[in-house]
mmCIF file of C-alpha atoms in Angstrom:
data_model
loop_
_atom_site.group_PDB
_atom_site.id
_atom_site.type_symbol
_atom_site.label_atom_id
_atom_site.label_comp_id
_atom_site.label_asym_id
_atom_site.label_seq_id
_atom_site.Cartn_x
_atom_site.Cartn_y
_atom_site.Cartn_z
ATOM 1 C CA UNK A 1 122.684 172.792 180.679
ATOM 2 C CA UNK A 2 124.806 175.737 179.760
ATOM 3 C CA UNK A 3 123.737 179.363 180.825
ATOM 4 C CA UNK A 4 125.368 181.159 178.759
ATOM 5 C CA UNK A 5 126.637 179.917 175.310
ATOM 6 C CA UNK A 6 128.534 181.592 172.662
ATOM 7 C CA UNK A 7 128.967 179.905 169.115
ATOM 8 C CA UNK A 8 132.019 179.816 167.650
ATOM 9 C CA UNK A 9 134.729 179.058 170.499
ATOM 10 C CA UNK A 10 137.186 180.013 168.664
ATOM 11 C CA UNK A 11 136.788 182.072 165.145
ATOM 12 C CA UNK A 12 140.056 182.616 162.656
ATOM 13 C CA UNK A 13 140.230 184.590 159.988
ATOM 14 C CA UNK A 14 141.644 187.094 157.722
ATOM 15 C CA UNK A 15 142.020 190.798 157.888
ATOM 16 C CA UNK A 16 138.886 192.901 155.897
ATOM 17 C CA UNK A 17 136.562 189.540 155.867
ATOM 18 C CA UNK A 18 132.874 189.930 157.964
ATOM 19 C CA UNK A 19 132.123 187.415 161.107
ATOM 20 C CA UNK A 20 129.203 187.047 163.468
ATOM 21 C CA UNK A 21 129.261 185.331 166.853
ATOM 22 C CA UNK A 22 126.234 184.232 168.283
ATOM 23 C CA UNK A 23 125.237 184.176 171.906
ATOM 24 C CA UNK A 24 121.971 182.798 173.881
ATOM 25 C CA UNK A 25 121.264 182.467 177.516
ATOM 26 C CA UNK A 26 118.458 180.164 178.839
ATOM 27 C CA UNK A 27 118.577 182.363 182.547
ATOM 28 C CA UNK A 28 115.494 183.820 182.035
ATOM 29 C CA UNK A 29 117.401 187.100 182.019
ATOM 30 C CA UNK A 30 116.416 190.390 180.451
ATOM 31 C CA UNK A 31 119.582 192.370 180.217
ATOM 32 C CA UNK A 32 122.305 190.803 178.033
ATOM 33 C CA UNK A 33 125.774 192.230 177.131
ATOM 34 C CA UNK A 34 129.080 192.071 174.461
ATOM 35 C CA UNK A 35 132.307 192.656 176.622
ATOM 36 C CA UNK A 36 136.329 192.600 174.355
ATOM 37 C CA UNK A 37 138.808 190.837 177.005
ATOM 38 C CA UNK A 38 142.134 192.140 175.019
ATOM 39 C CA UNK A 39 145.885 190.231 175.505
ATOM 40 C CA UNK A 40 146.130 191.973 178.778
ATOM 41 C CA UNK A 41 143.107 190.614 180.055
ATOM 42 C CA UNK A 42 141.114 193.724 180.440
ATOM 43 C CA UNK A 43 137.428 193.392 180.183
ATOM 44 C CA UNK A 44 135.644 196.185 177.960
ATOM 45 C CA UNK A 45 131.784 196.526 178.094
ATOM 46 C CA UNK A 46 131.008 197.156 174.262
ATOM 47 C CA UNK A 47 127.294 196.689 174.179
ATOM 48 C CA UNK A 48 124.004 196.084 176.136
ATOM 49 C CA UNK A 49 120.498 195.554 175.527
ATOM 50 C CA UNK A 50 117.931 195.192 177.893
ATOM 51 C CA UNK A 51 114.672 193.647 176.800
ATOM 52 C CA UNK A 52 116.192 193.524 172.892
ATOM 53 C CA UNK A 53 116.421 197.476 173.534
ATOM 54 C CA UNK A 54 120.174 199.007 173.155
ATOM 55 C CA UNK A 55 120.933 200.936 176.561
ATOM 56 C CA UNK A 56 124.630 200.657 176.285
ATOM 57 C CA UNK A 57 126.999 201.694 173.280
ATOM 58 C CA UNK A 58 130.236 202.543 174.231
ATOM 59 C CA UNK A 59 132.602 203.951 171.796
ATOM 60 C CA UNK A 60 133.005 200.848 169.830
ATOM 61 C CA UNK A 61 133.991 201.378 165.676
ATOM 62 C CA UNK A 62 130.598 201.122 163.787
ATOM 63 C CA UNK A 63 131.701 198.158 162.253
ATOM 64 C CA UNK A 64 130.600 196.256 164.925
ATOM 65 C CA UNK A 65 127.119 195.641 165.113
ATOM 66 C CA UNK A 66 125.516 193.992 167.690
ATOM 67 C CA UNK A 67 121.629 192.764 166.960
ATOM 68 C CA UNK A 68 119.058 191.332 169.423
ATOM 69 C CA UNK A 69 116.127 188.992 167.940
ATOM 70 C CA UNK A 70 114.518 188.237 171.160
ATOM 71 C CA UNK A 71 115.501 188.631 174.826
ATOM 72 C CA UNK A 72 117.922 185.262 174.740
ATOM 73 C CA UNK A 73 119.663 186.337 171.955
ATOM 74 C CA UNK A 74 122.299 188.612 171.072
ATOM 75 C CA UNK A 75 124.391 188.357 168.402
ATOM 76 C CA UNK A 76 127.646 190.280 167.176
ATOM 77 C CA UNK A 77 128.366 191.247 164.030
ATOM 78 C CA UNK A 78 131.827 192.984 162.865
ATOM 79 C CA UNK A 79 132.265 193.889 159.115
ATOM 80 C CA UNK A 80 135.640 194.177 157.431
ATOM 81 C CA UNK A 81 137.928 192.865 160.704
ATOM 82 C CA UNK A 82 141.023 194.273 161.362
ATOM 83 C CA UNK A 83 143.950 193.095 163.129
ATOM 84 C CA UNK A 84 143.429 194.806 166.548
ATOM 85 C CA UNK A 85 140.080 193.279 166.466
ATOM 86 C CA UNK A 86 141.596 190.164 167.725
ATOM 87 C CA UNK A 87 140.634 189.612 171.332
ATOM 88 C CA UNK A 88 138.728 187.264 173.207
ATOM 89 C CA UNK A 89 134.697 188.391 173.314
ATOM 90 C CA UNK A 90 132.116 187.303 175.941
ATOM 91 C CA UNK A 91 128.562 187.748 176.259
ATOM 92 C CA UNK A 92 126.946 187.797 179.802
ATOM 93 C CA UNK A 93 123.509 188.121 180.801
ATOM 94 C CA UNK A 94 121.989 189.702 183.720
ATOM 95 C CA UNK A 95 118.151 190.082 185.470
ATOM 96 C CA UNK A 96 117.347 193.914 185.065
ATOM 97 C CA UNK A 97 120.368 195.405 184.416
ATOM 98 C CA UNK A 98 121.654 194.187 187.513
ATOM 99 C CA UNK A 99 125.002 194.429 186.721
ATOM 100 C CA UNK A 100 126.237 192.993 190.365
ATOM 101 C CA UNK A 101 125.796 189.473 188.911
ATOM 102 C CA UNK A 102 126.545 188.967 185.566
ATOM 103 C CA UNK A 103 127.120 185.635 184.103
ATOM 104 C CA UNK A 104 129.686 184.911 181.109
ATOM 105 C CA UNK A 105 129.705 182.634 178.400
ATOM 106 C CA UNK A 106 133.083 181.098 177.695
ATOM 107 C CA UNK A 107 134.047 183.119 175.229
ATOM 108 C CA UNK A 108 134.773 183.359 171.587
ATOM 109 C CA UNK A 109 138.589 183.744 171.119
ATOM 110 C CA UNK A 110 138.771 186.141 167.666
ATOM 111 C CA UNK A 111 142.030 185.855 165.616
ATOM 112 C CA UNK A 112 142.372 188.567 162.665
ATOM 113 C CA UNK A 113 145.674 187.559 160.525
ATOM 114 C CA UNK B 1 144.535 207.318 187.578
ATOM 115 C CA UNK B 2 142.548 204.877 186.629
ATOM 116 C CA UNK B 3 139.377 204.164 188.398
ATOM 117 C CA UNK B 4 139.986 201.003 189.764
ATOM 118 C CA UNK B 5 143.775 199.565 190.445
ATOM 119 C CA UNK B 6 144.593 196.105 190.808
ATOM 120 C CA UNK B 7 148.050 194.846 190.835
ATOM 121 C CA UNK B 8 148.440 191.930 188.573
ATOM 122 C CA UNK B 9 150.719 189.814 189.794
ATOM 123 C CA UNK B 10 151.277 186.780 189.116
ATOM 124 C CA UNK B 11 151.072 186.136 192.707
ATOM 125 C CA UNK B 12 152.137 182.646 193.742
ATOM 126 C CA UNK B 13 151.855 180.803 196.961
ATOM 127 C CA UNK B 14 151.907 177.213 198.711
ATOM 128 C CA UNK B 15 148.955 174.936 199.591
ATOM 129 C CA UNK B 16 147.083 175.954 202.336
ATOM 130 C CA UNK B 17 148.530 179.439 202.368
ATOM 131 C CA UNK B 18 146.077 182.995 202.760
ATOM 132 C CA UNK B 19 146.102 184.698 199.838
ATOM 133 C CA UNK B 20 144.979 188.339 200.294
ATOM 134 C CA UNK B 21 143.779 190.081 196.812
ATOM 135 C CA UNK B 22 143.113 193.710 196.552
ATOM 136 C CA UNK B 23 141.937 196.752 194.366
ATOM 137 C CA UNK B 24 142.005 200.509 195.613
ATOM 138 C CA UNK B 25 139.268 203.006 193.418
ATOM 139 C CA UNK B 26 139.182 206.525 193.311
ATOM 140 C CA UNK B 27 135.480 207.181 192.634
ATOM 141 C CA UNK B 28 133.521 207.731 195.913
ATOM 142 C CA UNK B 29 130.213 207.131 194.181
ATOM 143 C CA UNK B 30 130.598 203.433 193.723
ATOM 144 C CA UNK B 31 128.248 200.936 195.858
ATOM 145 C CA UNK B 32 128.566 197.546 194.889
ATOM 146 C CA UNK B 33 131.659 195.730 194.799
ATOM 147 C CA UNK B 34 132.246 192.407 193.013
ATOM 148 C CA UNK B 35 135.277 189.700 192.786
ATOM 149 C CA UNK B 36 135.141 187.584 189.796
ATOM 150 C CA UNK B 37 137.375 184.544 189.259
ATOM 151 C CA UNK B 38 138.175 183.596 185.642
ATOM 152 C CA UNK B 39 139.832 180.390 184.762
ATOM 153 C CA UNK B 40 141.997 180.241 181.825
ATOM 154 C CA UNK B 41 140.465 179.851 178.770
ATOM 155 C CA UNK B 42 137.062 180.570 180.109
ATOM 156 C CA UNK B 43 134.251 183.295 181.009
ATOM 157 C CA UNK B 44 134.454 185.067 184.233
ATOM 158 C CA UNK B 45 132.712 183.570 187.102
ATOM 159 C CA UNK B 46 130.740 185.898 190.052
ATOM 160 C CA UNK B 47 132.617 184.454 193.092
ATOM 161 C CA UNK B 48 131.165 187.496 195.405
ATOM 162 C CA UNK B 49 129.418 190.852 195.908
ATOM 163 C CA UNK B 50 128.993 193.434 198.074
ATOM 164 C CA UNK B 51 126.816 196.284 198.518
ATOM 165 C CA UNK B 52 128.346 199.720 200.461
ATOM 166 C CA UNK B 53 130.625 198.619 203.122
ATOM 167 C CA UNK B 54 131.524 195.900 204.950
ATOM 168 C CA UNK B 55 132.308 192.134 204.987
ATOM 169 C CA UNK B 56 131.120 188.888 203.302
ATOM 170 C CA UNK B 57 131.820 185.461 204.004
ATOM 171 C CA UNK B 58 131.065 182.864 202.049
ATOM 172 C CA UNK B 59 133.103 179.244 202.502
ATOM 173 C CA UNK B 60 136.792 180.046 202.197
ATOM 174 C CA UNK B 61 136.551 183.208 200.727
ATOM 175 C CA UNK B 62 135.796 186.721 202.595
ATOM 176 C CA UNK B 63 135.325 189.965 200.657
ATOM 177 C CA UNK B 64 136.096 193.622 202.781
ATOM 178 C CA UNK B 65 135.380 196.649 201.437
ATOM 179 C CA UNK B 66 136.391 199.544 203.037
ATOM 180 C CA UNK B 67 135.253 202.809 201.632
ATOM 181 C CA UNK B 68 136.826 205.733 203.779
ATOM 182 C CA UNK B 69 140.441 204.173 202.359
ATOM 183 C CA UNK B 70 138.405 203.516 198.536
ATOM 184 C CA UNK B 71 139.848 199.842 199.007
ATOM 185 C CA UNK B 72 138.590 196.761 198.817
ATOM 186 C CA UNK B 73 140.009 193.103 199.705
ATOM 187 C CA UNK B 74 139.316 189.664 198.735
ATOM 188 C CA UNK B 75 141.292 186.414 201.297
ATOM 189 C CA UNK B 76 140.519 183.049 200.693
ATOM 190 C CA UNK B 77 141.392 180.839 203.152
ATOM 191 C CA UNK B 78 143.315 177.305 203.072
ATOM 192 C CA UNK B 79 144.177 178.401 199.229
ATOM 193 C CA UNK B 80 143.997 174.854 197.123
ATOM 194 C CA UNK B 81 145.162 174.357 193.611
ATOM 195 C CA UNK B 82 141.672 174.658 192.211
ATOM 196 C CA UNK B 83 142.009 178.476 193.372
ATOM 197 C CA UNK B 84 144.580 178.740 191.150
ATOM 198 C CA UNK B 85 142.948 181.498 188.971
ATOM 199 C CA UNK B 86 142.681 185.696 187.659
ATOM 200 C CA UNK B 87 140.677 187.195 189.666
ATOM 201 C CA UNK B 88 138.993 190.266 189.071
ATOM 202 C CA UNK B 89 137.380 192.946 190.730
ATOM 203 C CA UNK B 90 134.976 195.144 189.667
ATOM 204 C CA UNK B 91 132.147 197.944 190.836
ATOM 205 C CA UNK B 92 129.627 200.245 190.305
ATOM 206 C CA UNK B 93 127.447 202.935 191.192
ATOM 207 C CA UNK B 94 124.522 202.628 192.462
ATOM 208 C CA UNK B 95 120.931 203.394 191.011
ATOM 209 C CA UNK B 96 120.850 203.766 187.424
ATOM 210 C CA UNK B 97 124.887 203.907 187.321
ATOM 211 C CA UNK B 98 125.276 200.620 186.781
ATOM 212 C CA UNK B 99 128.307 200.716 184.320
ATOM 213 C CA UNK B 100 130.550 198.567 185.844
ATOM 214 C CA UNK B 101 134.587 199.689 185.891
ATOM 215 C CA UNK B 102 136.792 196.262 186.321
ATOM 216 C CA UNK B 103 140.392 196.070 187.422
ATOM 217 C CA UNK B 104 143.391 194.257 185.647
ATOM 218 C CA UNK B 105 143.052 191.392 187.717
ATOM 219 C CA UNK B 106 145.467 189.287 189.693
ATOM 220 C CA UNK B 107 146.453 186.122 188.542
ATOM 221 C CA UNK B 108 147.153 183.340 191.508
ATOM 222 C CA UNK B 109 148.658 180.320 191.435
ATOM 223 C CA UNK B 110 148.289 177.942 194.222
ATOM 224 C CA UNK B 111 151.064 175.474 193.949
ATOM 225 C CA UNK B 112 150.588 171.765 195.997
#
């Protein structure tokens, strides 16, 4: 039973089109979060929500929007992609905004041609 | 300077070797300390944390953290090919800092 899971695993597409990945965590958890791994493999925090509430919006281009239905679900939205959008994004989910254990999902690998 | 340093490697060793990992920090205001282990082509994985100073032990792998010297230190012991790996550290204040700052990472390779 997976933890964390992010639909699609792997997303191609063209430059100026719209895409949403979906994320859900069956943890229990209360705090969930959008993170950008780029080609060098750093990890970026781009968004959090705790209890469907935003509490974390770093400076991310307003063309991604992230939206919470409920507390297992958080969902990514980005509107007219651009090349250097292309990265690798995870959710992860945490209890409380504990962020001392946070678990991943396994990704959704974004390519913007 | 970035906040957190970690040298990326690729570090490679034998079988059975220790493998010592590291990260130094500059902010004196962090308190926990984590090491993550991401396999290729997957999420990152919680392998450790710790809170303020000290050591951890858990299996093969020990975490140090030693905050006079803002370093911190991850050895696994009797390294196997399954370690083969990135690893990445990563910290945070405490209270309602929570933002966590994550390093580079190091990627291993473990060869049999």
């Amino acid at each position: 039973d997976t933890a964390v899971s992010q639909t699609p695993k792997y997303l191609v597409t063209q430059m100026g089109n719209d895409k949403s990945i979906k994320c859900e965590q069956n943890l229990g958890h209360d705090t969930m979060y959008w993170y950008k791994q780029d080609s060098k493999k750093f990890l970026k925090i781009m968004f959090s929500y705790n209890n469907k509430e935003l509490i974390i919006n770093e400076t991310v281009p307003n063309r991604f929007s992230p939206k919470s239905p409920d507390k297992a679900h958080l969902n990514l939205h980005i509107n007219s992609l651009e090349l250097g959008d292309s990265a690798v994004y995870f959710c992860a989910s945490s209890r409380q905004g504990r962020t001392e254990k946070l678990f991943f999902g396994s990704g959704t690998q974004l390519s913007v041609l | 300077q970035k906040e957190v340093e970690q040298d990326p490697g690729p570090l490679s060793v034998p079988e059975g070797a220790i493998v010592s990992l590291n990260c130094t920090y500059s902010n004196s205001a962090f308190q926990y300390f984590m090491w993550y282990r991401q396999y290729s082509r997957k999420g990152p994985e919680l392998l450790m944390y710790t809170y303020s100073s000290g050591n951890k032990e858990d299996g093969r792998f020990t975490a140090q953290v030693d905050k006079s010297s803002k370093y911190i230190s991850l050895f696994i012991r009797d390294s196997q090919p399954s370690d083969s790996a990135t690893y990445l550290c990563a910290m945070s204040g405490g209270g309602n800092n929570r933002k966590l700052i994550w390093g580079l990472g190091t990627s291993l390779a473990v060869n049999p």
